[in-house]
XYZ file of C-alpha atoms in Angstrom:
159
model
C -10.008 -3.693 11.457
C -9.378 -4.450 7.800
C -11.806 -6.495 5.754
C -12.009 -7.804 2.209
C -13.407 -4.418 1.231
C -11.064 -1.515 0.585
C -9.782 -0.514 4.010
C -10.710 3.002 4.988
C -7.233 4.112 6.008
C -5.627 3.475 2.606
C -5.098 7.133 1.682
C -3.902 8.021 5.180
C -1.461 5.116 5.300
C -0.113 5.915 1.846
C 0.472 9.570 2.751
C 2.070 8.488 6.020
C 4.395 6.055 4.213
C 5.524 8.635 1.654
C 5.993 11.272 4.353
C 8.055 8.870 6.433
C 10.202 8.025 3.408
C 10.772 11.728 2.674
C 11.705 12.292 6.326
C 14.166 9.373 6.217
C 15.700 10.811 3.063
C 16.261 14.120 4.868
C 17.714 12.299 7.890
C 20.156 10.381 5.688
C 21.182 13.583 3.914
C 21.732 15.334 7.268
C 23.757 12.591 8.967
C 27.567 12.749 8.935
C 27.975 9.629 6.764
C 30.846 8.646 4.529
C 30.023 8.819 0.823
C 29.808 5.028 0.513
C 27.459 4.749 3.507
C 25.285 7.590 2.218
C 25.069 5.988 -1.237
C 24.087 2.641 0.305
C 21.405 4.260 2.462
C 20.007 6.254 -0.472
C 19.923 3.152 -2.684
C 18.054 1.373 0.086
C 15.546 4.239 0.303
C 15.022 4.079 -3.476
C 14.298 0.363 -3.102
C 11.773 1.215 -0.373
C 10.158 3.782 -2.709
C 9.772 1.104 -5.404
C 8.265 -1.209 -2.772
C 5.748 1.485 -1.770
C 4.701 2.057 -5.386
C 4.281 -1.680 -5.934
C 2.337 -2.104 -2.689
C -0.059 0.827 -2.903
C -0.596 0.992 -6.683
C -0.526 -2.675 -7.704
C -0.635 -5.184 -4.839
C -3.363 -3.775 -2.570
C -5.906 -2.899 -5.309
C -5.459 -6.233 -7.126
C -5.899 -8.245 -3.919
C -9.064 -6.300 -2.951
C -7.261 -5.189 0.213
C -7.199 -8.684 1.665
C -6.206 -8.745 5.355
C -3.611 -11.455 4.649
C -1.887 -9.270 2.075
C -1.942 -6.299 4.444
C -0.478 -8.414 7.278
C 2.227 -9.751 4.951
C 3.184 -6.203 3.974
C 3.330 -5.227 7.658
C 5.861 -8.036 8.160
C 7.851 -6.843 5.143
C 7.738 -3.353 6.621
C 9.157 -4.782 9.834
C 12.091 -6.240 7.888
C 12.614 -2.951 6.045
C 12.715 -1.023 9.315
C 15.111 -3.613 10.722
C 17.446 -3.150 7.751
C 17.247 0.626 8.101
C 17.921 0.282 11.813
C 20.986 -1.820 11.035
C 22.246 0.726 8.483
C 21.812 3.833 10.637
C 22.087 2.569 14.227
C 25.575 3.893 14.867
C 24.545 7.368 13.689
C 21.037 7.568 15.186
C 20.719 6.996 18.924
C 17.620 5.166 20.156
C 17.089 3.738 16.672
C 14.626 1.173 18.047
C 12.129 4.043 17.950
C 11.982 3.421 14.169
C 9.582 0.572 15.006
C 7.005 2.772 16.781
C 5.311 4.196 13.614
C 4.942 0.661 12.249
C 3.291 -0.478 15.480
C 0.938 2.513 15.353
C 0.080 1.732 11.709
C -0.500 -1.930 12.607
C -2.808 -0.852 15.421
C -4.843 1.321 13.070
C -5.068 -1.319 10.345
C -5.013 -4.759 11.916
C -6.720 -4.603 15.294
C -5.535 -5.999 18.618
C -4.245 -9.428 17.517
C -2.246 -8.097 14.567
C -0.851 -5.282 16.698
C 0.347 -7.646 19.413
C 1.988 -9.860 16.815
C 3.758 -6.930 15.110
C 4.847 -5.479 18.483
C 6.337 -8.812 19.600
C 7.974 -9.315 16.209
C 9.440 -5.784 16.411
C 10.854 -6.501 19.887
C 12.350 -9.786 18.672
C 13.802 -8.073 15.576
C 15.305 -5.316 17.735
C 16.905 -7.931 19.994
C 18.323 -9.763 16.961
C 19.717 -6.537 15.537
C 21.424 -5.739 18.830
C 23.064 -9.166 18.694
C 24.212 -8.522 15.109
C 25.587 -5.047 15.846
C 27.504 -6.071 18.973
C 28.368 -9.765 18.549
C 30.620 -10.151 21.596
C 28.484 -8.166 24.031
C 26.000 -9.918 26.255
C 22.637 -8.217 25.919
C 20.591 -7.616 28.994
C 17.213 -9.321 29.088
C 15.602 -6.562 31.202
C 16.443 -3.976 28.527
C 14.860 -6.090 25.809
C 11.825 -6.804 27.988
C 11.486 -3.057 28.554
C 11.660 -2.356 24.802
C 9.157 -5.147 24.079
C 6.838 -3.854 26.789
C 7.010 -0.331 25.391
C 6.133 -1.678 21.951
C 3.185 -3.667 23.356
C 1.863 -0.763 25.407
C 2.122 1.586 22.421
C 0.151 -0.829 20.268
C -2.487 -1.439 22.922
C -2.966 2.274 23.582
C -3.516 2.962 19.887
C -5.942 0.043 19.488
């Protein structure tokens, strides 16, 4: 559970974030993308790198690791993962699994309430992305309930 003091998982979460970004860079380089799609994905990853520098080097230390700031960055992370999901979904099967590391990080940082909120927000974001990717297709509620349940169970197990 994070407090107004420096949260103890700061170094771990920073290493995890940079490792995940490096892994995503390798995934983008290995996917069979057109040059324009690859350039867009790499520009997006550079934007994410700038966000990570701003978050870990400037925002967190200056806010004394306030829980509100950490929760706000978790929500921004959710949007970033959603955008990445939208960019790479046709090339990466089961791309909703991109949300799992965020839910695990939320469980480690924010406790049960924050984890449940992030898990439900991830399920809702995944459902919205499915609607954006396939506008004419009716999406099955049981599938989305299954994805949301998997997100909730993952978060609860980690907390």
